[in-house]
Short mmCIF file of C-alpha atoms and ligand atoms in Angstrom, two decimals:
data_model
loop_
_atom_site.label_atom_id
_atom_site.label_comp_id
_atom_site.label_asym_id
_atom_site.label_seq_id
_atom_site.Cartn_x
_atom_site.Cartn_y
_atom_site.Cartn_z
CA UNK G 1 -32.42 -3.85 30.35
CA UNK G 2 -32.22 -0.15 29.61
CA UNK G 3 -31.04 1.28 26.30
CA UNK G 4 -30.71 4.73 24.78
CA UNK G 5 -30.69 5.39 21.08
CA UNK G 6 -31.42 8.15 18.65
CA UNK G 7 -34.44 7.35 16.47
CA UNK G 8 -35.01 9.69 13.53
CA UNK G 9 -33.07 12.40 15.36
CA UNK G 10 -34.90 11.96 18.70
CA UNK G 11 -33.23 10.47 21.76
CA UNK G 12 -35.14 7.60 23.34
CA UNK G 13 -34.33 5.81 26.59
CA UNK G 14 -36.34 2.72 27.32
CA UNK G 15 -36.52 -0.60 29.17
CA UNK G 16 -36.53 -3.50 26.70
CA UNK G 17 -36.42 -7.29 26.80
CA UNK G 18 -33.05 -8.77 25.64
CA UNK G 19 -34.56 -10.50 22.62
CA UNK G 20 -36.64 -7.62 21.32
CA UNK G 21 -35.97 -7.32 17.60
CA UNK G 22 -35.32 -3.86 16.22
CA UNK G 23 -38.27 -4.17 13.81
CA UNK G 24 -40.67 -4.61 16.75
CA UNK G 25 -39.12 -1.76 18.69
CA UNK G 26 -39.51 0.53 15.68
CA UNK G 27 -43.11 -0.44 15.03
CA UNK G 28 -43.86 0.11 18.73
CA UNK G 29 -42.61 3.64 18.13
CA UNK G 30 -44.94 4.25 15.23
CA UNK G 31 -42.51 3.54 12.41
CA UNK G 32 -44.99 1.53 10.34
CA UNK G 33 -42.98 1.86 7.14
CA UNK G 34 -40.80 -0.89 8.64
CA UNK G 35 -42.53 -4.13 7.74
CA UNK G 36 -42.02 -7.86 8.00
CA UNK G 37 -41.76 -9.57 4.66
CA UNK G 38 -39.89 -12.79 5.23
CA UNK G 39 -38.27 -12.52 8.65
CA UNK G 40 -35.55 -14.81 7.35
CA UNK G 41 -33.17 -11.98 6.38
CA UNK G 42 -33.93 -12.39 2.68
CA UNK G 43 -36.36 -9.77 1.39
CA UNK G 44 -35.01 -6.36 2.45
CA UNK G 45 -38.48 -5.00 3.33
CA UNK G 46 -37.43 -4.19 6.90
CA UNK G 47 -34.44 -2.05 5.86
CA UNK G 48 -33.49 0.81 8.18
CA UNK G 49 -30.25 2.74 8.70
CA UNK G 50 -28.05 1.87 11.66
CA UNK G 51 -25.44 4.63 11.98
CA UNK G 52 -26.30 5.55 8.38
CA UNK G 53 -25.71 2.05 7.01
CA UNK G 54 -28.64 0.01 5.66
CA UNK G 55 -29.39 -3.10 7.75
CA UNK G 56 -32.26 -5.59 8.17
CA UNK G 57 -34.20 -4.58 11.27
CA UNK G 58 -35.77 -8.07 11.47
CA UNK G 59 -32.30 -9.46 12.19
CA UNK G 60 -30.86 -7.00 14.71
CA UNK G 61 -31.44 -7.05 18.45
CA UNK G 62 -32.58 -3.69 19.79
CA UNK G 63 -30.00 -4.23 22.55
CA UNK G 64 -27.24 -4.00 19.90
CA UNK G 65 -28.42 -0.50 18.94
CA UNK G 66 -27.81 0.96 22.41
CA UNK G 67 -25.85 4.18 21.91
CA UNK G 68 -26.40 4.21 18.14
CA UNK G 69 -28.58 6.11 15.67
CA UNK G 70 -31.46 4.57 13.73
CA UNK G 71 -33.22 6.17 10.79
CA UNK G 72 -36.38 4.88 9.17
CA UNK G 73 -38.32 6.10 6.16
CA UNK G 74 -40.38 8.28 8.55
CA UNK G 75 -37.20 10.29 9.22
CA UNK G 76 -36.26 10.65 5.56
CA UNK G 77 -39.49 12.04 4.21
CA UNK G 78 -38.07 14.68 1.87
CA UNK G 79 -35.51 12.39 0.24
CA UNK G 80 -38.05 9.58 0.02
CA UNK G 81 -40.73 11.79 -1.53
CA UNK G 82 -38.40 13.22 -4.13
CA UNK G 83 -37.13 9.81 -5.24
CA UNK G 84 -40.44 7.93 -4.75
CA UNK G 85 -42.12 10.16 -7.33
CA UNK G 86 -39.82 8.75 -10.00
CA UNK G 87 -40.75 5.19 -9.08
CA UNK G 88 -44.44 6.14 -9.24
CA UNK G 89 -43.94 7.89 -12.61
CA UNK G 90 -42.75 4.60 -14.10
CA UNK G 91 -45.71 2.68 -12.67
CA UNK G 92 -42.92 0.50 -11.35
CA UNK G 93 -44.92 -1.21 -8.65
CA UNK G 94 -48.12 -3.17 -8.37
CA UNK G 95 -48.94 -3.86 -4.73
CA UNK G 96 -46.23 -1.53 -3.43
CA UNK G 97 -45.41 -3.75 -0.45
CA UNK G 98 -41.68 -3.76 -1.27
CA UNK G 99 -41.57 0.01 -1.67
CA UNK G 100 -40.33 1.20 1.77
CA UNK G 101 -37.40 -1.23 1.81
CA UNK G 102 -36.53 -0.49 -1.78
CA UNK G 103 -36.62 3.29 -1.22
CA UNK G 104 -34.48 3.04 1.92
CA UNK G 105 -31.85 0.96 0.20
CA UNK G 106 -31.89 3.11 -2.94
CA UNK G 107 -31.27 6.18 -0.77
CA UNK G 108 -28.36 4.31 0.87
CA UNK G 109 -26.99 3.60 -2.61
CA UNK G 110 -27.28 7.25 -3.74
CA UNK G 111 -25.52 8.43 -0.59
CA UNK G 112 -22.70 5.94 -1.13
CA UNK G 113 -22.42 6.25 -4.88
CA UNK G 114 -24.02 9.28 -6.49
CA UNK G 115 -23.50 8.05 -10.03
CA UNK G 116 -23.94 4.27 -10.11
CA UNK G 117 -23.92 2.16 -13.27
CA UNK G 118 -26.84 -0.20 -13.99
CA UNK G 119 -24.69 -3.08 -12.77
CA UNK G 120 -23.93 -1.26 -9.51
CA UNK G 121 -27.61 -0.44 -9.01
CA UNK G 122 -28.61 -4.08 -9.53
CA UNK G 123 -25.88 -5.33 -7.24
CA UNK G 124 -26.75 -2.87 -4.46
CA UNK G 125 -30.47 -3.58 -4.62
CA UNK G 126 -30.16 -7.36 -5.03
CA UNK G 127 -31.30 -7.87 -1.45
CA UNK G 128 -34.64 -6.13 -2.04
CA UNK G 129 -37.17 -8.58 -3.37
CA UNK G 130 -40.26 -7.54 -5.29
CA UNK G 131 -42.73 -10.33 -6.03
CA UNK G 132 -44.90 -8.35 -8.46
CA UNK G 133 -42.60 -6.55 -10.86
CA UNK G 134 -39.57 -7.67 -12.82
CA UNK G 135 -37.50 -4.80 -11.37
CA UNK G 136 -37.42 -3.09 -14.78
CA UNK G 137 -39.73 -0.27 -13.74
CA UNK G 138 -37.73 0.40 -10.60
CA UNK G 139 -34.52 0.45 -12.64
CA UNK G 140 -36.07 2.95 -15.08
CA UNK G 141 -37.24 5.07 -12.15
CA UNK G 142 -33.77 5.08 -10.62
CA UNK G 143 -32.14 5.99 -13.93
CA UNK G 144 -34.62 8.85 -14.40
CA UNK G 145 -33.99 10.10 -10.86
CA UNK G 146 -30.22 9.99 -11.38
CA UNK G 147 -30.59 11.92 -14.63
CA UNK G 148 -32.74 14.50 -12.83
CA UNK G 149 -30.01 14.85 -10.19
CA UNK G 150 -27.33 15.14 -12.86
CA UNK G 151 -29.30 18.02 -14.41
CA UNK G 152 -29.17 19.78 -11.08
CA UNK G 153 -32.43 18.42 -9.73
CA UNK G 154 -34.75 20.23 -12.09
CA UNK G 155 -37.21 19.87 -14.95
CA UNK G 156 -36.52 16.56 -16.72
CA UNK G 157 -39.01 14.64 -14.56
CA UNK G 158 -42.00 15.49 -16.69
CA UNK Z 1 -37.97 -18.52 17.40
CA UNK Z 2 -34.71 -17.47 19.04
CA UNK Z 3 -35.23 -16.61 22.70
CA UNK Z 4 -32.71 -14.71 24.80
CA UNK Z 5 -33.00 -14.28 28.57
CA UNK Z 6 -30.05 -12.01 29.25
CA UNK Z 7 -27.81 -9.79 27.12
CA UNK Z 8 -24.29 -8.91 28.17
CA UNK Z 9 -22.00 -6.60 26.29
CA UNK Z 10 -18.64 -8.15 27.13
CA UNK Z 11 -16.06 -5.85 28.68
CA UNK Z 12 -13.15 -8.16 27.94
CA UNK Z 13 -12.42 -11.30 25.96
CA UNK Z 14 -11.70 -13.07 29.23
CA UNK Z 15 -15.24 -12.31 30.43
CA UNK Z 16 -16.73 -13.35 27.08
CA UNK Z 17 -14.77 -16.60 27.11
CA UNK Z 18 -15.87 -17.44 30.63
CA UNK Z 19 -19.52 -16.76 29.83
CA UNK Z 20 -19.23 -18.83 26.66
CA UNK Z 21 -18.32 -21.96 28.63
CA UNK Z 22 -21.93 -22.36 29.77
CA UNK Z 23 -23.94 -24.59 27.50
CA UNK Z 24 -26.91 -22.24 27.02
CA UNK Z 25 -24.90 -19.10 26.43
CA UNK Z 26 -24.01 -17.89 22.94
CA UNK Z 27 -21.66 -15.41 21.31
CA UNK Z 28 -23.61 -13.07 19.06
CA UNK Z 29 -21.88 -12.11 15.83
CA UNK Z 30 -24.23 -10.71 13.21
CA UNK Z 31 -26.91 -13.04 14.66
CA UNK Z 32 -28.22 -13.84 11.19
CA UNK Z 33 -27.53 -17.54 11.43
CA UNK Z 34 -28.43 -17.80 15.10
CA UNK Z 35 -31.76 -16.18 14.39
CA UNK Z 36 -32.74 -19.00 12.03
CA UNK Z 37 -32.68 -21.38 15.00
CA UNK Z 38 -35.08 -22.00 17.86
CA UNK Z 39 -32.30 -21.74 20.44
CA UNK Z 40 -33.24 -20.83 23.99
CA UNK Z 41 -30.26 -18.71 24.92
CA UNK Z 42 -29.61 -17.94 28.57
CA UNK Z 43 -27.01 -15.23 27.95
CA UNK Z 44 -26.23 -13.57 24.65
CA UNK Z 45 -22.61 -12.44 24.65
CA UNK Z 46 -22.06 -9.33 22.59
CA UNK Z 47 -18.47 -8.75 21.41
CA UNK Z 48 -19.23 -5.42 19.74
CA UNK Z 49 -17.57 -3.31 22.44
CA UNK Z 50 -14.12 -4.88 22.19
CA UNK Z 51 -12.69 -3.05 19.18
CA UNK Z 52 -12.84 -6.21 17.06
CA UNK Z 53 -14.55 -4.44 14.18
CA UNK Z 54 -11.35 -3.26 12.50
CA UNK Z 55 -9.04 -4.46 9.73
CA UNK Z 56 -5.40 -3.71 10.45
CA UNK Z 57 -2.71 -3.97 7.81
CA UNK Z 58 0.95 -4.61 8.64
CA UNK Z 59 3.82 -5.30 6.29
CA UNK Z 60 3.26 -9.05 6.54
CA UNK Z 61 -0.47 -9.52 7.00
CA UNK Z 62 -4.03 -8.24 7.32
CA UNK Z 63 -5.57 -8.77 10.76
CA UNK Z 64 -9.34 -8.84 10.62
CA UNK Z 65 -11.32 -8.54 13.87
CA UNK Z 66 -14.09 -11.14 14.22
CA UNK Z 67 -16.81 -8.46 14.27
CA UNK Z 68 -15.82 -7.04 10.88
CA UNK Z 69 -18.82 -7.36 8.59
CA UNK Z 70 -18.89 -9.04 5.20
CA UNK Z 71 -19.58 -5.63 3.65
CA UNK Z 72 -16.42 -4.24 5.24
CA UNK Z 73 -14.46 -7.17 3.81
CA UNK Z 74 -15.94 -6.39 0.43
CA UNK Z 75 -15.01 -2.69 0.53
CA UNK Z 76 -11.56 -2.99 2.12
CA UNK Z 77 -8.77 -1.91 -0.23
CA UNK Z 78 -5.98 -3.83 1.55
CA UNK Z 79 -7.92 -7.08 1.17
CA UNK Z 80 -8.81 -6.24 -2.41
CA UNK Z 81 -5.10 -5.89 -3.25
CA UNK Z 82 -3.96 -8.85 -1.19
CA UNK Z 83 -6.57 -11.24 -2.55
CA UNK Z 84 -6.57 -10.06 -6.13
CA UNK Z 85 -10.26 -9.26 -5.68
CA UNK Z 86 -11.48 -12.68 -4.55
CA UNK Z 87 -12.68 -11.53 -1.13
CA UNK Z 88 -15.08 -9.11 -2.77
CA UNK Z 89 -16.03 -11.68 -5.41
CA UNK Z 90 -16.81 -14.31 -2.77
CA UNK Z 91 -19.15 -12.20 -0.64
CA UNK Z 92 -20.88 -10.03 -3.24
CA UNK Z 93 -23.67 -12.54 -3.89
CA UNK Z 94 -24.49 -13.14 -0.23
CA UNK Z 95 -28.11 -11.96 0.06
CA UNK Z 96 -27.74 -8.16 -0.12
CA UNK Z 97 -25.88 -5.11 1.16
CA UNK Z 98 -28.13 -4.78 4.22
CA UNK Z 99 -27.41 -8.41 5.15
CA UNK Z 100 -23.68 -8.03 4.60
CA UNK Z 101 -23.67 -4.93 6.83
CA UNK Z 102 -24.62 -7.30 9.66
CA UNK Z 103 -23.05 -10.71 9.01
CA UNK Z 104 -19.60 -10.99 10.56
CA UNK Z 105 -16.45 -12.74 9.42
CA UNK Z 106 -16.14 -14.32 12.87
CA UNK Z 107 -19.63 -15.88 12.75
CA UNK Z 108 -19.08 -16.96 9.14
CA UNK Z 109 -15.84 -18.83 9.81
CA UNK Z 110 -16.67 -20.09 13.29
CA UNK Z 111 -19.80 -21.73 11.89
CA UNK Z 112 -17.71 -23.69 9.34
CA UNK Z 113 -20.83 -23.90 7.22
CA UNK Z 114 -20.88 -26.29 4.30
CA UNK Z 115 -22.35 -23.70 1.95
CA UNK Z 116 -19.91 -20.98 2.92
CA UNK Z 117 -18.49 -18.72 0.24
CA UNK Z 118 -16.47 -17.03 2.98
CA UNK Z 119 -14.80 -20.23 4.16
CA UNK Z 120 -13.98 -21.29 0.59
CA UNK Z 121 -12.36 -17.95 -0.16
CA UNK Z 122 -10.28 -17.67 3.01
CA UNK Z 123 -9.13 -21.30 2.73
CA UNK Z 124 -7.65 -20.48 -0.66
CA UNK Z 125 -5.49 -17.77 0.89
CA UNK Z 126 -2.71 -18.09 3.46
CA UNK Z 127 -5.14 -17.67 6.38
CA UNK Z 128 -4.87 -18.26 10.12
CA UNK Z 129 -7.39 -17.81 12.92
CA UNK Z 130 -6.57 -16.43 16.32
CA UNK Z 131 -8.57 -18.23 18.99
CA UNK Z 132 -8.79 -16.82 22.48
CA UNK Z 133 -7.78 -20.09 24.12
CA UNK Z 134 -6.40 -22.07 21.21
CA UNK Z 135 -3.90 -19.51 19.90
CA UNK Z 136 -3.11 -18.96 16.24
CA UNK Z 137 -3.71 -21.93 13.95
CA UNK Z 138 -4.10 -22.35 10.19
CA UNK Z 139 -7.68 -21.92 9.01
CA UNK Z 140 -7.43 -25.30 7.28
CA UNK Z 141 -6.81 -26.99 10.62
CA UNK Z 142 -9.57 -24.96 12.28
CA UNK Z 143 -12.05 -25.92 9.54
CA UNK Z 144 -11.48 -29.59 10.28
CA UNK Z 145 -11.89 -29.25 14.03
CA UNK Z 146 -15.09 -29.97 15.87
CA UNK Z 147 -16.95 -26.98 17.24
CA UNK Z 148 -16.02 -25.99 20.80
CA UNK Z 149 -16.58 -23.03 23.10
CA UNK Z 150 -13.52 -21.02 22.16
CA UNK Z 151 -13.77 -17.52 20.68
CA UNK Z 152 -12.55 -16.67 17.23
CA UNK Z 153 -10.86 -13.33 17.87
CA UNK Z 154 -9.18 -12.49 14.59
CA UNK Z 155 -8.66 -13.77 11.09
CA UNK Z 156 -5.11 -13.28 9.85
CA UNK Z 157 -4.34 -13.30 6.16
CA UNK Z 158 -0.65 -13.38 5.20
CA UNK Z 159 0.43 -11.18 2.35
CA UNK Z 160 1.76 -14.13 0.40
CA UNK Z 161 2.32 -13.03 -3.18
CA UNK Z 162 0.11 -15.08 -5.40
CA UNK Z 163 -2.68 -15.35 -7.91
CA UNK Z 164 -6.19 -16.14 -6.77
CA UNK Z 165 -9.49 -17.00 -8.46
CA UNK Z 166 -12.94 -17.37 -6.91
CA UNK Z 167 -15.96 -18.89 -8.65
CA UNK Z 168 -19.40 -19.92 -7.48
CA UNK Z 169 -22.55 -21.21 -9.07
CA UNK Z 170 -26.02 -20.29 -7.83
CA UNK Z 171 -29.43 -21.39 -9.06
CA UNK Z 172 -30.58 -17.83 -8.63
CA UNK Z 173 -28.99 -14.58 -7.49
CA UNK Z 174 -28.61 -14.12 -3.72
CA UNK Z 175 -29.43 -17.78 -3.00
CA UNK Z 176 -26.99 -20.12 -1.24
CA UNK Z 177 -24.38 -21.41 -3.69
CA UNK Z 178 -24.75 -24.81 -5.36
CA UNK Z 179 -20.97 -25.06 -5.51
CA UNK Z 180 -18.05 -22.79 -4.69
CA UNK Z 181 -14.48 -23.08 -5.91
CA UNK Z 182 -11.29 -21.14 -5.40
CA UNK Z 183 -7.81 -21.65 -6.82
CA UNK Z 184 -4.63 -20.12 -5.47
CA UNK Z 185 -1.10 -20.20 -6.83
CA UNK Z 186 1.67 -18.97 -4.55
CA UNK Z 187 5.42 -19.43 -4.44
CA UNK Z 188 6.66 -22.31 -2.35
CA UNK Z 189 7.48 -21.26 1.23
CA UNK Z 190 5.10 -18.37 0.81
CA UNK Z 191 7.60 -16.55 -1.42
CA UNK Z 192 9.43 -15.41 1.67
CA UNK Z 193 12.92 -16.37 0.52
CA UNK Z 194 14.67 -13.22 -0.60
CA UNK Z 195 15.46 -13.20 -4.30
CA UNK Z 196 19.16 -12.81 -4.85
CA UNK Z 197 19.54 -9.94 -7.25
CA UNK Z 198 17.04 -7.49 -5.85
CA UNK Z 199 16.89 -8.50 -2.24
CA UNK Z 200 13.10 -8.55 -2.24
CA UNK Z 201 11.55 -10.06 0.86
CA UNK Z 202 8.03 -10.73 -0.12
CA UNK Z 203 8.19 -9.19 -3.52
CA UNK Z 204 5.22 -9.30 -5.79
CA UNK Z 205 4.31 -12.35 -7.71
CA UNK Z 206 5.71 -11.16 -11.02
CA UNK Z 207 9.28 -10.87 -9.75
CA UNK Z 208 11.28 -12.74 -12.43
CA UNK Z 209 14.00 -13.79 -10.00
CA UNK Z 210 11.55 -16.08 -8.32
CA UNK Z 211 10.36 -17.87 -11.34
CA UNK Z 212 12.13 -21.10 -10.54
CA UNK Z 213 11.12 -21.25 -6.91
CA UNK Z 214 8.17 -23.48 -7.68
CA UNK Z 215 4.47 -22.95 -7.10
CA UNK Z 216 2.07 -24.29 -4.51
CA UNK Z 217 -1.29 -24.59 -6.21
CA UNK Z 218 -4.33 -25.16 -4.02
CA UNK Z 219 -7.89 -25.85 -5.14
CA UNK Z 220 -10.74 -25.39 -2.67
CA UNK Z 221 -14.24 -26.70 -3.33
CA UNK Z 222 -17.16 -25.87 -1.04
CA UNK Z 223 -20.96 -26.17 -0.89
CA UNK Z 224 -20.54 -29.79 -2.09
CA UNK Z 225 -22.89 -29.37 -0.05
CA UNK Z 226 -20.52 -30.47 2.72
CA UNK Z 227 -17.82 -28.22 4.14
CA UNK Z 228 -15.12 -26.94 1.79
CA UNK Z 229 -12.13 -29.18 1.17
CA UNK Z 230 -8.63 -28.26 0.02
CA UNK Z 231 -6.84 -30.19 -2.72
CA UNK Z 232 -3.21 -29.80 -3.68
CA UNK Z 233 -1.98 -29.86 -7.24
CA UNK Z 234 0.93 -32.33 -7.49
CA UNK Z 235 4.48 -31.08 -7.93
CA UNK Z 236 4.62 -32.65 -11.37
CA UNK Z 237 1.62 -30.63 -12.51
CA UNK Z 238 2.73 -27.40 -10.90
CA UNK Z 239 6.15 -27.76 -12.56
CA UNK Z 240 4.39 -28.08 -15.88
CA UNK Z 241 2.35 -24.98 -15.16
CA UNK Z 242 5.43 -23.11 -14.00
CA UNK Z 243 7.33 -24.07 -17.13
CA UNK Z 244 4.36 -22.97 -19.20
CA UNK Z 245 4.19 -26.16 -21.18
CA UNK Z 246 0.52 -27.00 -20.63
CA UNK Z 247 -2.09 -27.33 -23.33
CA UNK Z 248 -5.73 -26.55 -22.54
CA UNK Z 249 -6.51 -30.26 -22.92
CA UNK Z 250 -3.99 -31.06 -20.19
CA UNK Z 251 -5.49 -28.52 -17.84
CA UNK Z 252 -8.86 -30.11 -18.53
CA UNK Z 253 -7.35 -33.45 -17.56
CA UNK Z 254 -5.94 -31.99 -14.35
CA UNK Z 255 -9.34 -30.47 -13.54
CA UNK Z 256 -10.98 -33.86 -14.07
CA UNK Z 257 -8.45 -35.55 -11.81
CA UNK Z 258 -9.01 -32.99 -9.07
CA UNK Z 259 -12.81 -33.06 -9.43
CA UNK Z 260 -12.74 -36.85 -8.98
CA UNK Z 261 -11.36 -36.28 -5.49
CA UNK Z 262 -14.33 -34.05 -4.54
CA UNK Z 263 -17.07 -35.95 -2.80
CA UNK Z 264 -20.40 -34.39 -3.60
CA UNK Z 265 -23.89 -34.89 -2.22
CA UNK Z 266 -27.48 -34.07 -2.94
CA UNK Z 267 -29.72 -31.48 -1.30
CA UNK Z 268 -32.69 -29.36 -2.35
CA UNK Z 269 -30.44 -27.13 -4.51
CA UNK Z 270 -28.79 -29.79 -6.67
CA UNK Z 271 -27.94 -33.44 -7.07
CA UNK Z 272 -24.53 -35.02 -6.49
CA UNK Z 273 -23.95 -35.77 -10.19
CA UNK Z 274 -24.68 -32.17 -11.17
CA UNK Z 275 -22.33 -30.90 -8.45
CA UNK Z 276 -19.57 -33.24 -9.62
CA UNK Z 277 -19.95 -31.92 -13.14
CA UNK Z 278 -19.90 -28.34 -11.84
CA UNK Z 279 -16.80 -29.09 -9.78
CA UNK Z 280 -14.92 -30.09 -12.90
CA UNK Z 281 -16.11 -27.03 -14.81
CA UNK Z 282 -15.33 -24.52 -12.06
CA UNK Z 283 -11.92 -26.07 -11.28
CA UNK Z 284 -11.05 -25.99 -14.96
CA UNK Z 285 -12.06 -22.33 -15.27
CA UNK Z 286 -10.06 -21.49 -12.19
CA UNK Z 287 -6.95 -23.32 -13.42
CA UNK Z 288 -7.19 -21.77 -16.87
CA UNK Z 289 -7.43 -18.31 -15.33
CA UNK Z 290 -4.44 -18.97 -13.06
CA UNK Z 291 -2.45 -20.41 -15.98
CA UNK Z 292 -3.29 -17.38 -18.06
CA UNK Z 293 -2.17 -15.13 -15.22
CA UNK Z 294 1.10 -17.03 -14.85
CA UNK Z 295 1.73 -16.54 -18.52
CA UNK Z 296 0.78 -12.92 -18.17
CA UNK Z 297 -1.89 -13.12 -20.81
CA UNK Z 298 -5.03 -13.24 -18.61
CA UNK Z 299 -7.10 -16.41 -18.85
CA UNK Z 300 -10.63 -16.70 -20.03
CA UNK Z 301 -12.68 -17.41 -16.97
CA UNK Z 302 -15.70 -18.41 -18.91
CA UNK Z 303 -14.05 -20.78 -21.34
CA UNK Z 304 -15.59 -24.21 -21.12
C1 LIG M 1 -30.68 -16.27 4.80
C2 LIG M 1 -29.21 -16.51 4.82
C3 LIG M 1 -28.52 -16.65 3.62
C4 LIG M 1 -27.14 -16.85 3.61
N1 LIG M 1 -26.47 -17.01 2.42
C5 LIG M 1 -25.15 -17.23 2.42
C6 LIG M 1 -24.43 -17.42 1.19
O1 LIG M 1 -24.97 -17.40 0.11
N2 LIG M 1 -23.08 -17.63 1.26
C7 LIG M 1 -22.42 -17.65 2.47
O2 LIG M 1 -21.21 -17.84 2.47
N3 LIG M 1 -23.07 -17.48 3.62
C8 LIG M 1 -24.40 -17.28 3.63
N4 LIG M 1 -25.06 -17.15 4.83
C9 LIG M 1 -24.28 -17.20 6.08
C10 LIG M 1 -23.87 -15.80 6.50
O3 LIG M 1 -23.09 -15.20 5.48
C11 LIG M 1 -23.04 -15.82 7.78
O4 LIG M 1 -21.93 -16.62 7.56
C12 LIG M 1 -23.82 -16.36 8.93
O5 LIG M 1 -25.00 -15.62 9.10
C13 LIG M 1 -22.99 -16.31 10.23
O6 LIG M 1 -22.54 -15.01 10.49
P1 LIG M 1 -23.17 -14.15 11.68
O7 LIG M 1 -22.27 -13.00 11.89
O8 LIG M 1 -24.59 -13.87 11.39
O9 LIG M 1 -23.01 -15.16 12.92
P2 LIG M 1 -24.00 -15.53 14.09
O10 LIG M 1 -25.31 -16.02 13.58
O11 LIG M 1 -24.01 -14.42 15.07
O12 LIG M 1 -23.16 -16.72 14.72
C14 LIG M 1 -23.04 -17.98 14.09
C15 LIG M 1 -22.47 -18.96 15.13
O13 LIG M 1 -21.11 -18.66 15.43
C16 LIG M 1 -20.95 -18.28 16.82
N5 LIG M 1 -20.05 -17.13 16.79
C17 LIG M 1 -20.22 -15.94 16.18
N6 LIG M 1 -19.11 -15.18 16.27
C18 LIG M 1 -18.23 -15.91 16.97
C19 LIG M 1 -16.88 -15.68 17.40
N7 LIG M 1 -16.24 -14.55 17.11
N8 LIG M 1 -16.25 -16.65 18.10
C20 LIG M 1 -16.90 -17.80 18.42
N9 LIG M 1 -18.16 -18.09 18.04
C21 LIG M 1 -18.81 -17.17 17.31
C22 LIG M 1 -22.35 -18.00 17.34
O14 LIG M 1 -22.48 -18.29 18.72
C23 LIG M 1 -23.19 -18.91 16.47
O15 LIG M 1 -23.22 -20.20 17.02
C24 LIG M 1 -26.44 -16.96 4.86
C25 LIG M 1 -27.13 -16.82 6.06
C26 LIG M 1 -28.50 -16.60 6.07
C27 LIG M 1 -29.20 -16.44 7.38
S1 LIG M 2 -38.37 -9.06 6.90
FE1 LIG M 2 -36.29 -8.54 7.24
S2 LIG M 2 -35.36 -9.26 5.43
FE2 LIG M 2 -37.41 -9.87 5.11
S1 LIG M 3 -44.77 -4.20 -6.06
FE1 LIG M 3 -45.57 -5.91 -5.00
S2 LIG M 3 -43.83 -6.68 -4.01
FE2 LIG M 3 -43.01 -5.12 -5.18
#
């Protein structure tokens, strides 16, 4: 079957098989930030935006995305770089495997709620599992990033 | 692994229904549950082009299209008001935001899953389902029916004035619940009888003129681990609650009586005895909260 979608701002028209999962379609198009963690819809590692909403690409048929827009971390480089530096500053991660999914979902949170409380952050990111850390470093990184944004996006990072 | 040979975006419900009569064809909601199976699907029937992804509010009810996601339920202000917050409370622990942006209310209720937070919550409210072939029936009746090849088109929640509580217990965040419980307290006859002085039709729950109309109190317990069941509080007990003459010890007794009617079982998450104990605790917390609300003092949800 033929589908057309907009991937990271670029229109793509392609023949696909009906059961092609979005994660495989995206990796076939070079979006290697999108990774399989669990493939049982539990870990959040495969998070991408479907019409600007975060979804699990391991659990969506590519066919469903016909006529829609998909964004992956590859298409959000500036936002990801700016925020990712705060996670790195906290030494929040060990292996870093969970990082792309966590960054995608954190960006979704910031877009939806620019000033979340700790409780709101934890609730929003509950579907992103990290098997190395205890989430404390990530939480500190997010708080520091939010503070930096509150100060107008300058200076307090160091 | 789920295999699909053909994918059809339905152009009408009639077409979707006809396709769904074939044994190897499947309606695709959020696909999250389907994907856990090894089904060999001949035709996947996509309902996403039929405008069933909206929540409409009328004076009497909220009409929720089957393709509305759990996240949309959680964020919807009409449902928040109508349910006193229990819709949001019931879905907020289901995996994560990305998951809830996909899982649909139609798939969640059609599946009639034992573990379902969604089923427990909607059973506590005055809920109906609109089936393409079967018409509009109470959710409670639908939940008891065997699975067939009909299509769940809409979920209809009546704006019955009432008080609602939702509670669940999980071994760990985002896991399936070990037990779910919901309690609702509404006026008899759905509070639809107009109150004499003020000519309210479905006035809010606090309307003093209705205080002697009597309450219907329903307790729903799910994830037993079997499918949720509904229990009714006897008239004698609801009169006591209405007349505000209950002591905490009596509510504990009522909770025990109700919990004894809940058949529990064992699975990898918990044993039957633990679930039975939890049932009593959650029912008691729910009843205390409702009783507090009736008295207008706000109950303590976490009181043991
Ligand atoms: C990992 C995981 C964890 C979960 N945790 C929880 C939890 O903690 N609490 C909870 O309550 N739920 C939980 N669920 C269930 C989830 O919330 C959904 O209820 C479930 O995925 C079904 O919704 P869906 O939209 O994905 O349906 P699908 O998987 O698309 O469909 C489920 C079934 O219903 C049929 N169907 C779908 N829509 C319709 C319709 N409109 N009419 C007729 N038939 C239809 C399909 O053919 C299929 O047989 C979990 C599911 C998974 C996979
Ligand atoms: S790989 Fe998609 S949720 Fe884990
Ligand atoms: S840092 Fe290893 S999984 Fe998160």
